[in-house]
Every structure is written in structure tokens, then in C-alpha cells.
XYZ file of C-alpha atoms in Angstrom:
514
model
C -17.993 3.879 31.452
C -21.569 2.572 31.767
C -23.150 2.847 28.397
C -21.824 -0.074 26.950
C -22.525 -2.147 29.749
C -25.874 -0.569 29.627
C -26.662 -1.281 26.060
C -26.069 -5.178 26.848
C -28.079 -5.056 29.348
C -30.747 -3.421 27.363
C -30.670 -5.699 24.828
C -30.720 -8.584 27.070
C -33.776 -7.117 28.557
C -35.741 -6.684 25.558
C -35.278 -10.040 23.904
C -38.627 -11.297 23.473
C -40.143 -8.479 25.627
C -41.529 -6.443 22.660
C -43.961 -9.131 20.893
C -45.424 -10.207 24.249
C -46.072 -6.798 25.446
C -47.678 -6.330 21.476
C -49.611 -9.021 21.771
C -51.065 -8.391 25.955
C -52.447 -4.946 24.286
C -50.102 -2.793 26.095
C -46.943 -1.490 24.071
C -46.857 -1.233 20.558
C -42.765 -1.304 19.664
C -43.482 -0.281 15.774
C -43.921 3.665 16.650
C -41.773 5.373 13.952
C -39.821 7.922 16.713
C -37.144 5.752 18.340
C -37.475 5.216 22.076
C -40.743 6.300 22.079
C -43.646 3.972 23.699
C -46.648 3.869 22.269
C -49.226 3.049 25.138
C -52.570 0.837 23.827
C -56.044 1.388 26.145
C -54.659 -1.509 28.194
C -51.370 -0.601 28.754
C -52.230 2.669 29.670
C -55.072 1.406 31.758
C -52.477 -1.057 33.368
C -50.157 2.300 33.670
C -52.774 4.390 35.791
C -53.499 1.571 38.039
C -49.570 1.746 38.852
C -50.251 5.277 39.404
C -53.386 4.487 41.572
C -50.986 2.654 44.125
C -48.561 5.752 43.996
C -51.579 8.004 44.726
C -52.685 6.336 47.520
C -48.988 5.980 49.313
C -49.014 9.963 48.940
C -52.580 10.333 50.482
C -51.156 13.143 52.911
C -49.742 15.007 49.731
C -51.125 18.081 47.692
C -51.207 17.101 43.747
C -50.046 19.571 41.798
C -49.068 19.884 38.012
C -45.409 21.477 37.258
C -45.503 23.022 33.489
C -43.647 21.051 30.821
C -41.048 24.056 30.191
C -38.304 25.510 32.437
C -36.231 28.365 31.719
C -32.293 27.822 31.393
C -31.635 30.427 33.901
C -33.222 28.110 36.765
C -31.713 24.960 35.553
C -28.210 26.547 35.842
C -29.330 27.449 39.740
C -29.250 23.889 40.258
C -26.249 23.546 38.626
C -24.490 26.242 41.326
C -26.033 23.512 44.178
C -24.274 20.692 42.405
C -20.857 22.426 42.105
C -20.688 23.669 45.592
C -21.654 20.318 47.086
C -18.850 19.102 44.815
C -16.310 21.138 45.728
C -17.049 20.122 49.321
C -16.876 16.622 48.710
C -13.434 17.026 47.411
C -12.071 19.059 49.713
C -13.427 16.551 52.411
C -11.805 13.537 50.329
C -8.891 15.701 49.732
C -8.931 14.201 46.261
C -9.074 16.238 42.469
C -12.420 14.070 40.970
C -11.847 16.820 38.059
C -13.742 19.460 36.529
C -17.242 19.480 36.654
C -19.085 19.292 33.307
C -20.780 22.421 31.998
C -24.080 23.358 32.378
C -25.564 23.462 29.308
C -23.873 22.852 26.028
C -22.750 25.877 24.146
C -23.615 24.341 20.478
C -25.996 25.081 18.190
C -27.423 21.738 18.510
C -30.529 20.545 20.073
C -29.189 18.738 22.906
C -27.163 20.078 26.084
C -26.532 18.024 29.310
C -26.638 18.792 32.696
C -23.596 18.006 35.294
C -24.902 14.519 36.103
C -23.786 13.317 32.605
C -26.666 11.269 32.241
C -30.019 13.447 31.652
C -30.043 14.672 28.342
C -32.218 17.970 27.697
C -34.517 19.327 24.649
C -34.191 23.138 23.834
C -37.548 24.310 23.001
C -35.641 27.732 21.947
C -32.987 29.947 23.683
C -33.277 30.251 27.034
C -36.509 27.330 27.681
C -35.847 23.844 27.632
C -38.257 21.094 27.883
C -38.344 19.899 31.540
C -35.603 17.194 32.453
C -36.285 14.590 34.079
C -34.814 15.600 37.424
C -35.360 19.362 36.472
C -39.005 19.423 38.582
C -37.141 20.257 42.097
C -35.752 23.044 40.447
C -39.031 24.458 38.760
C -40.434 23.809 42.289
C -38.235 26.021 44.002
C -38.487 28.540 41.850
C -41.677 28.830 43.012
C -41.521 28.413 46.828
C -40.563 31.666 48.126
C -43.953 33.069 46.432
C -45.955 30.151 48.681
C -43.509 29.546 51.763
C -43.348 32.666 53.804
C -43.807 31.686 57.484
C -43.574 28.575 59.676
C -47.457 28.196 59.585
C -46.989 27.319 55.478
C -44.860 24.283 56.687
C -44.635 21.090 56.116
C -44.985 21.593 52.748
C -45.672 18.497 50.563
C -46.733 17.939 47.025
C -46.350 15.801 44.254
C -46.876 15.405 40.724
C -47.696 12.827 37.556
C -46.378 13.687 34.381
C -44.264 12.292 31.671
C -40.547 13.014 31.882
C -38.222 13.133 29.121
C -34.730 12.380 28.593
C -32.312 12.102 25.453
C -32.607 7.848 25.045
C -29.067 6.250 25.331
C -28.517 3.068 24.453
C -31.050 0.593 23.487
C -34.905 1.595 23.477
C -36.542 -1.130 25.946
C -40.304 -0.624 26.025
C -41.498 0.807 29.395
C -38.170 0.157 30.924
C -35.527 2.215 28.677
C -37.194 5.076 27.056
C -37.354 8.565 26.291
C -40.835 9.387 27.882
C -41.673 8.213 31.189
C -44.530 8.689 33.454
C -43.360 9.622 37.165
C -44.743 10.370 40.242
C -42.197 12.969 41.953
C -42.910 13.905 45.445
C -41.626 16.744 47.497
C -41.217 17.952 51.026
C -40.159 20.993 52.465
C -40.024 21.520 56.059
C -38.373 23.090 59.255
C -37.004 20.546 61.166
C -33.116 20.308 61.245
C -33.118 16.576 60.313
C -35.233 14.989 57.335
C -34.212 11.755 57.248
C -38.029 10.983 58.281
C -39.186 12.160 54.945
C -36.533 9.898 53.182
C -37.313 7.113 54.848
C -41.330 6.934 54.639
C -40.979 7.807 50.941
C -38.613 4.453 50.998
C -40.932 2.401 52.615
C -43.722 3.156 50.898
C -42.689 2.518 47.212
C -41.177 -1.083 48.769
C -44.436 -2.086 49.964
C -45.840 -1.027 46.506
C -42.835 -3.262 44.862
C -43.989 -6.267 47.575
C -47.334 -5.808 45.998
C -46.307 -6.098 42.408
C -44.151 -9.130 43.457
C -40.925 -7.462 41.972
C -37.627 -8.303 43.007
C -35.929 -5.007 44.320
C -32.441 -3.758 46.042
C -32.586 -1.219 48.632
C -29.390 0.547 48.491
C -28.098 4.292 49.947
C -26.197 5.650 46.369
C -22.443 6.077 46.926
C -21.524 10.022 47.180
C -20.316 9.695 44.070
C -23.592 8.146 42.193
C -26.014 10.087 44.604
C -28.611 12.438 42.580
C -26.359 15.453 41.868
C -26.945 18.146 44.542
C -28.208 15.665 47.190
C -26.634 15.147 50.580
C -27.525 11.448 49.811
C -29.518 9.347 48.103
C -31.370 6.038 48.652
C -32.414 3.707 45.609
C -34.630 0.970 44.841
C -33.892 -1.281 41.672
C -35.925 -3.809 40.429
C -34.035 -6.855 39.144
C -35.408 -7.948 35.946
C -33.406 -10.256 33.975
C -30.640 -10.269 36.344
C -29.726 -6.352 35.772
C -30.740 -3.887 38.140
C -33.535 -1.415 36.769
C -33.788 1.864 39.065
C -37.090 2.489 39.317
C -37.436 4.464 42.510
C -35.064 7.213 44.763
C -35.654 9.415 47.691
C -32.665 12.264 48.487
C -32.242 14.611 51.339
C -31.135 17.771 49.663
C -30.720 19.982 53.121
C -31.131 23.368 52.823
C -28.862 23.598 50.048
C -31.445 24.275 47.306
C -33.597 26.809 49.749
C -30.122 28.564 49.807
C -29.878 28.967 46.288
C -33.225 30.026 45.224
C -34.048 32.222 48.318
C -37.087 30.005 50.189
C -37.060 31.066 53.685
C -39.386 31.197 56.317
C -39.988 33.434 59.547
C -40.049 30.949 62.737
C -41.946 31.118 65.951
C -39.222 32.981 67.257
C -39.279 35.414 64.616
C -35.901 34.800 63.097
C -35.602 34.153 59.140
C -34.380 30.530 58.372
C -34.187 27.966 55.727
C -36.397 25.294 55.126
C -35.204 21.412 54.664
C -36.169 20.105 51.303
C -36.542 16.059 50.362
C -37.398 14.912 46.657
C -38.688 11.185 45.798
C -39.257 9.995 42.517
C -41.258 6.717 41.489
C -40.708 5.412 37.881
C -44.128 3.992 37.378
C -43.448 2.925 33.547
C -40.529 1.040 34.617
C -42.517 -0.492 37.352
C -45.336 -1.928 34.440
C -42.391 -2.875 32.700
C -40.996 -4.825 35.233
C -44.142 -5.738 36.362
C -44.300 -7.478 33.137
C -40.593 -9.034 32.295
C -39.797 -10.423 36.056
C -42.995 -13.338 35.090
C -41.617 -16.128 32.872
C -44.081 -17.024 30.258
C -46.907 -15.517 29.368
C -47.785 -12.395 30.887
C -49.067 -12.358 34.521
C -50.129 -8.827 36.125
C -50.208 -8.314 38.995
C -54.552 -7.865 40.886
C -53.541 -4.530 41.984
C -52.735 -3.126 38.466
C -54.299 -5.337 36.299
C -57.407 -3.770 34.052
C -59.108 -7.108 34.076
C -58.955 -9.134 37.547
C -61.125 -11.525 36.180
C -62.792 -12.628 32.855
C -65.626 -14.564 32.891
C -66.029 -17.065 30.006
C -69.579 -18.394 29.212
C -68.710 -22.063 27.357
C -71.983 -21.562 24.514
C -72.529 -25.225 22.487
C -74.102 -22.966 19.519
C -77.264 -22.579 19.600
C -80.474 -22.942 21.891
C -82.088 -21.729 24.910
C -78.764 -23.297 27.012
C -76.862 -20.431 25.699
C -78.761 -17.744 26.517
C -79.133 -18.932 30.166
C -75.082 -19.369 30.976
C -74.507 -15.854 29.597
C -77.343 -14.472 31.607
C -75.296 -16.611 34.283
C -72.179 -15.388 33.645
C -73.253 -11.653 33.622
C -74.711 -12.311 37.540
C -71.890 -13.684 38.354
C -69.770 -9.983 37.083
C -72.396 -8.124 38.427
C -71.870 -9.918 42.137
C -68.251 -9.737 41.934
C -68.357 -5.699 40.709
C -70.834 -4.884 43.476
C -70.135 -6.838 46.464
C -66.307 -7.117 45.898
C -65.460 -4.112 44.264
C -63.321 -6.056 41.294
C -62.312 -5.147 37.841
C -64.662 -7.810 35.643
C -65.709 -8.607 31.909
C -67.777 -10.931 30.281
C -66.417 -12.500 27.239
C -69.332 -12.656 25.488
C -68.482 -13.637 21.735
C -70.075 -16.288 20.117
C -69.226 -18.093 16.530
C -66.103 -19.637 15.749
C -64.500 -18.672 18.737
C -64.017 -21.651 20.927
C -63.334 -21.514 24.400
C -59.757 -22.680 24.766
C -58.823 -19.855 22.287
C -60.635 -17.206 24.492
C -58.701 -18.596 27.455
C -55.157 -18.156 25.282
C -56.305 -14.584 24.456
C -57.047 -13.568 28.020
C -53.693 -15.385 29.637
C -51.951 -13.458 27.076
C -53.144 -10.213 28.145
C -51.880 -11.433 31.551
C -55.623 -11.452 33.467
C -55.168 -12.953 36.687
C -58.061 -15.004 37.492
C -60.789 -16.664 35.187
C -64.437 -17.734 35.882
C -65.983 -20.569 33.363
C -69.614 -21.430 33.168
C -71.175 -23.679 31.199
C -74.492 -25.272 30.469
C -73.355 -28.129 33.477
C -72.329 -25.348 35.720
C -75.960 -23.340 35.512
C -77.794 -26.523 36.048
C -75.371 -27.087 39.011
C -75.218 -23.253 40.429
C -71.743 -23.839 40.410
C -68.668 -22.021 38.307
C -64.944 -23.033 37.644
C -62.577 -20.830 38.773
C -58.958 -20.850 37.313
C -56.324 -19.001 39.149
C -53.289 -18.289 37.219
C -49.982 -19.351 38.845
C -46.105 -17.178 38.126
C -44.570 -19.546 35.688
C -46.676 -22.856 36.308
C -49.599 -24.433 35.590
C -53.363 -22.654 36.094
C -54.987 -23.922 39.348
C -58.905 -24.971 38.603
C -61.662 -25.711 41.351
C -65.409 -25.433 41.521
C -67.127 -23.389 43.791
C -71.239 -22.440 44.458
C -72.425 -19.716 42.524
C -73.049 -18.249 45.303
C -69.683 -18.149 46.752
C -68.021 -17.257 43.432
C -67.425 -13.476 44.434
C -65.190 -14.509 47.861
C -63.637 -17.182 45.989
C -62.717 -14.593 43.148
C -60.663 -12.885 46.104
C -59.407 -15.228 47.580
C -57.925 -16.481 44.801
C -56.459 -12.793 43.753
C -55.051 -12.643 46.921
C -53.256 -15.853 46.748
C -51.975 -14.661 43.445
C -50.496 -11.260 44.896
C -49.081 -13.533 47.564
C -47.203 -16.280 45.151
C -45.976 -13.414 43.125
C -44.432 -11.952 46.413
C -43.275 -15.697 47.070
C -41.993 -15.855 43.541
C -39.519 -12.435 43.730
C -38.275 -14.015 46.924
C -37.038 -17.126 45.256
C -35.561 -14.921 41.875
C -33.532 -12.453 44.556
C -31.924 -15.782 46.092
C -31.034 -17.148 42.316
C -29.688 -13.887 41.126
C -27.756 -12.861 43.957
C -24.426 -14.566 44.806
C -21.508 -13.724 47.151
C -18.589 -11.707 45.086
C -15.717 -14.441 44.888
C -12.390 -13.539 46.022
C -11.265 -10.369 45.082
C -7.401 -9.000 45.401
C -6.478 -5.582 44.738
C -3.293 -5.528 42.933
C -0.029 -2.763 43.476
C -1.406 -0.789 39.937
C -5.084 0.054 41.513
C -6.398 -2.793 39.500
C -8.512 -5.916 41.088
C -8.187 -9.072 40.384
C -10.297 -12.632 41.107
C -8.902 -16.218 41.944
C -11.427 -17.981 39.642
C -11.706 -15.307 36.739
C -13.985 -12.251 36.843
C -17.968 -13.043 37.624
C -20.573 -13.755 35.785
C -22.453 -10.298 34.671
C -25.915 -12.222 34.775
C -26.072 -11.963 38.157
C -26.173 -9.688 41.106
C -23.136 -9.353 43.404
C -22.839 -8.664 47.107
C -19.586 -7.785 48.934
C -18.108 -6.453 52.094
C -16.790 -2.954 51.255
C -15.397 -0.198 52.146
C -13.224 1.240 50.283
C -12.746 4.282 48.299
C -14.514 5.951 44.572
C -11.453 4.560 42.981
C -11.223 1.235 44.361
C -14.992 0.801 43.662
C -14.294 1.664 39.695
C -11.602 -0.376 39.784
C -14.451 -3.272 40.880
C -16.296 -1.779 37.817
C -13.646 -1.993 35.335
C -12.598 -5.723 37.001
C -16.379 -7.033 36.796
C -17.987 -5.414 33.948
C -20.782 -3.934 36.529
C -22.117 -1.108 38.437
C -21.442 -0.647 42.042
C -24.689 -0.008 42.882
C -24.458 1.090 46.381
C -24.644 0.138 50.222
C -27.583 -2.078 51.532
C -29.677 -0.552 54.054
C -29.274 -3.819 55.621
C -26.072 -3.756 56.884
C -24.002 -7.107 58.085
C -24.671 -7.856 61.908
C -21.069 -8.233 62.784
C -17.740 -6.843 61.386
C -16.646 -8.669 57.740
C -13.301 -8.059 55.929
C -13.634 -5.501 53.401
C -12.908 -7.925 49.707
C -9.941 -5.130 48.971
C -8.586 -3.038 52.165
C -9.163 -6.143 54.624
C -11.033 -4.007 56.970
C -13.183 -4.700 59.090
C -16.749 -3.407 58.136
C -20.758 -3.804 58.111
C -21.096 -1.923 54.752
C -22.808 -4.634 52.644
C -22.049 -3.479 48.659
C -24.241 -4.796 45.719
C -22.767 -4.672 42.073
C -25.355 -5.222 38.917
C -25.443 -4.920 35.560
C -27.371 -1.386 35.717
C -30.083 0.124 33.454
C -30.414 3.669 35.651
């Protein structure tokens, strides 16, 4: 019921998206393998920088590389987790949600699919695939009981950074919608009965990396019905970029449901055998460049923490002369005090001829550099510079400073730019998200609204809680995805917009690119 919504929202999403991204260096969109990216040296630059911020949340962590290839027979493990889960969920909700979907597909073809409906997988050959995107837990554990043999091997955590690959649906959106992706999965494994800890730092720590990045994000625990498949629950993070919601992050408790399945078990300090907790987190960090890159109106702005180029110094020559040669020997002081003594990501423009210098400026803003330095034949003779702070959607800010005082000023100036990005996502969250107008849940199952159904440009919040098929009967009514619960909930008791209840659950529905 989502890929059609999902294709409009793709195709919203991309409108205009592709030449910009072209032209900044990063993506070129003319690769001849649909939903393929193909990164340029500053994309991927840009790309590892995202990565860098990942890397440094999971300082505590052991990297490790998972191989590209699993083996059918542990994919279909996982697949056992998912059903019994299932089954327990229904016989909890007392409620037939129907049969689960096989595990692989029986065809000839290429393709097969695993019970979430939405991964698609590549057979290599029979029997080895070419690892899903969620299908690195499962290679993991496959592993574990070789590593994990006593309490003194635990906590165990790891992570990894490696492409992921999917079947594309819908609409190929560069960074955002594709069918390669680079992730950064972490993984926990410990004793302790409850591992909501794990969840919860892994939550924290990609929103402060969103803060950073000045993206505009919902928090939201997944619905048991939308949680990753096998998880006891799941919490989300979308970024909103073009008022749909773009997962780009997700932490799950799995319990000790997958050390169950593939035998990981540990001897305690009393001696007894026992099974391990397990928590998985996955960060999207091509969908975060992407939205990194959309949520800015106008040219591109990245963000100083993963941008290649913080700032570009411009020497203004006047063709000719001794002048020239003294404001780029200026200009290549003032990179060398900034690199040294401030640790930031410079480069001199150096080109002379025809080039003049507002057209260097347009080339630079375009490739979405932060912060420029100009010096010119007045500024040497002055020991001053011009520095030019870029500004989310507005106008460059310009002020002289002392030579001397051009490397604090530099970050200063980067800093206020993280910070008025931050201010900036603050402002789009209020414009895109409204209140869900009134809502009535007719006798068929089918809801209605007093002033027509909403707007799908926007994000929705509502007061709910009601059940899986009162929330797709939301779906059906607005033309979104219920995205989940906030984990934020209401101070005091609301009326639920179709039982009337009284509740704290506070819903979100989005047009959803997951």
C-alpha cells in the first residue's frame, strides 16, 4: 500500500535535486545502471566525513568488516525469528494478520524477498545471496557462538561500514532512494536482562549527529506492526526533507530471540548456560548527505562538520605585477594558520586568467563551502581579510577582520553556521508539522475528516491509540504513513482522534520514503 505513495514522494524529492548535486561535484545522476549513485571525489569525500561523525559516536565499539555474501541457509534462520515473534503477536492481539510471506522466492529469477516485504535480495548462485540490507545481524550471529563463550567475552559490541544493497523500488533519488547505500550498523550483545540502555544511547547519539547536520528529524518507537521484522521493538529517526519523512536511522531490541535461534550462549558467574541480549542500530549515512543536501533551499550549503572544504580562500589578482604575487603568498599564510592552529579543512583558489573573482565565488557556493576568506591587494597592505559566512537560504554575511585574527574568526564563523543550520531545522519542523484535523471513524472501519482529507505535503501529529487496522484505515483516509509513536509523549491525557480515549501516545503520519 506504500509504493505509490512512495514513488510521489520520490519524485517530489528529486525535482531539481539531481543537477545541483551534478553541479556541487558530488552525484553524478547519468550512471547507465538505474538507481545506482555514482559518487565524485567530493561527494565521496563529503560521504566519509558523515562517516567520521558515525565513527566517533561508536568510539567504545570494535570495527569489524562482515563479508558481502551470506548463505540462504542463515537468512532463512532469521526468517524462523520473524515467524515466531509473529505468531506471538497474534495470538496476543487475538487477531489473523495472515500468512507470513515466504522466505525466499522459489523462481528461477534473480530476485527473492524476505518476510518484511520490503528488502529485495540478489542471488549470487544457489544457496549465497548478496548481503541484504538488514541481513548483517544474521551473518553476525552466525558467527557469535565461535567468539562468545563465557561472561568474560561480554559486552560485546561492534560495528561495521559497508555498502548495502537492496532491489530499488520506486523512483531512484540520488543518495536518498537507491540501490547501494553506505551504512554504519552497530551491534551489541550482552547479559543483562534489560537492553533498553543500548537502544537508547544508540538513539541519542545519531540525534545529536542529525542536530549537527541541522536536519529536521522525528523520533518515533515503530508500531509492532512496522517494527524491523524479528525485533521486540524498534525506534526510528526520519529526516524530513521536502515535507516526507526519509528514515535514515533505527535502533531495535531483539531480546534473546536471535541468540535462541543460532545457538550464542554464554556460561555465567554462576556457572549456568544462558542467552545473551542482542541490540542492532543502523545509520543511513548516504541518506544523511542527501538530506544534508535537499533540507537547504538554494544553493547547496554543507554542513562544517562534513564539508571537504570549510573554507576557500580567494586571492582577488588585478593581472599582473608584483601585487599579485604578494596576496597569494598572503592568502596561502592565511590556509596555512587556519590548517595548523585550527585544525580546518582549507584551499587556496589559486587560478589566474580569465577567471574573475565573482565567478570563483559562484563555483565555490555551488559546491556548498561554508565559509570564504578574500584578500586582495587593499587587504595585504591593510593585514586585514574579508570573511564571508554563508547563511541557510539568505544572503552571505561579510566583515573584515586582522590577519592575524583570521584563523578564530574562521571558527567562529563555522560555528555560527552549524548553529543557524540547527536554528533553521527548528523553524522547517514547526512549518511542516500541523495538528491532524478532525478525524471520525465511520460504522464500515473507514475514517473520515470534517474539512476533507489533509494535505500530504506535510507532517501530521495526532492523539492515538488505536488498533493496526484503525491506523491503515488513517493510511488509506490520508494518503500517508503512520509513522509511529513520539518518544515525547503528551503531558496529560488527550482524546484519541478515533476511539475517544483518553491517551499520551502522540502519533506522527508522513509521506514516507523508508
Amino acid at each position: 500500500r506504500e509504493s505509490e505513495r512512495e514513488r510521489d514522494a520520490a519524485a517530489a524529492t528529486a525535482s531539481g535535486t539531481n543537477m545541483a548535486l551534478q553541479i556541487a561535484g558530488i552525484v553524478d545522476t547519468r550512471y547507465g545502471v538505474k538507481g545506482c549513485d555514482f559518487l565524485l571525489p567530493y561527494g565521496l569525500a563529503s560521504l566519509k566525513l558523515v562517516e567520521h561523525l558515525a565513527r566517533d559516536a561508536l568510539r567504545e565499539y570494535d570495527e569489524i568488516r562482515l563479508p558481502a555474501f551470506v548463505s540462504e541457509d542463515v537468512l532463512r534462520k532469521e526468517e524462523r525469528v520473524v515467524a515466531r515473534l509473529r505468531n506471538l503477536r497474534e495470538r496476543e492481539a487475538g487477531e489473523d494478520l495472515g500468512e507470513l510471506r515466504q522466505v525466499l522466492d522459489d523462481g528461477d529469477g534473480g530476485t527473492a524477498a524476505t518476510t518484511s516485504g520490503r528488502d529485495g535480495i540478489y542471488r549470487v548462485r544457489d544457496g549465497l545471496l548478496l548481503r541484504p540490507k538488514r541481513g548483517s545481524l544474521a551473518a553476525l550471529c552466525s558467527m557469535l557462538p565461535l567468539w562468545i563463550r563465557s561472561h568474560a567475552d561480554l559486552p560485546f559490541r561492534a560495528f561495521h561500514a559497508a555498502p548495502a544493497f537492496e532491489v530499488l523500488r520506486g523512483r531512484h533519488v540520488p543518495l536518498l532512494q537507491s540501490a547501494e547505500r553506505t551504512m554504519v550498523e552497530a551491534f551489541v550483545v550482552e547479559a543483562c536482562v534489560d537492553n533498553h540502555a543500548a537502544v537508547e544511547a544508540a538513539v541519542e547519539a545519531a540525534q545529536r549527529i542529525l542536530y549537527r547536520l541541522g536536519i529536521s528529524f522525528l523520533a518515533t518507537k515503530r508500531p509492532d506492526w512496522s517494527s524491523r521484522p524479528g525485533a521486540w521493538y524498534t525506534v526510528a529517526i526520519d529526516a524530513l526533507v521536502n515535507g516526507s519523512a526519509v528514515q535514515v536511522f533505527s535502533s531495535s531490541s531483539l531480546d534473546q530471540a536471535y541468540s535462541r535461534e543460532f545457538g550464542i550462549t554464554f556460561e555465567g558467574e554462576d556457572g549456568d548456560t544462558q542467552y545473551p541480549h542482542v541490540s542492532s542500530s543502523s545509520l543511513d549515512c548516504s541518506r544523511l548527505l542527501g538530506a544534508s543536501v535537499a533540507v537547504v533551499p538554494g544553493p547547496i550549503l554543507l554542513p562544517p562538520a562534513i564539508a571537504p572544504i570549510q573554507v576557500i580562500v580567494v586571492p582577488i589578482f588585478r593581472g599582473g605585477g608584483g601585487g599579485d604575487e604578494a596576496v597569494l603568498a598572503a592568502a596561502l599564510r592565511v590556509r596555512d594558520d587556519l590548517e595548523r592552529s585550527r585544525g580546518l579543512r582549507c584551499r587556496v583558489d589559486s587560478r589566474m586568467g580569465r577567471r574573475r573573482p565573482g565567478q570563483k565565488f559562484a563555483e565555490w557556493e555551488l559546491k556548498g563551502v561554508p565559509l570564504r576568506i578574500e584578500i586582495g591587494q587593499r587587504e595585504v597592505a591593510e593585514g586585514t581579510v574579508v570573511v564571508c559566512r554563508r547563511a541557510a537560504g539568505g544572503r552571505p554575511e561579510r566583515r573584515t577582520v586582522p590577519a592575524a585574527e583570521a584563523a578564530e574568526a574562521a571558527a567562529l564563523d563555522l560555528e555560527a553556521v552549524e548553529r543557524d543550520l540547527s536554528l533553521a531545522s527548528d523553524a522547517r519542523w514547526s512549518d511542516l508539522v500541523r495538528m491532524l484535523p478532525g478525524a471520525r471513524l465511520e460504522a464500515g472501519g473507514e475514517v473520515t475528516f470534517e474539512g476533507g482529507a489533509p494535505d500530504p505535503g506535510f507532517v501530521y501529529e495526532v492523539a492515538f491509540c488505536g488498533t493496526e487496522r484503525m491506523a491503515e484505515a488513517l493510511e488509506r483516509a490520508t494518503g500517508l504513513t503512520f509513522l509511529g509513536y513520539s518518544l515525547k509523549m503528551y503531558r496529560g491525557d488527550r482524546a484519541c482522534a478515533l476511539t475517544g480515549k483518553p491517551t499520551k501516545n502522540r502519533a506522527f503520519l508522513a509521506t514516507s520514503i523508508s
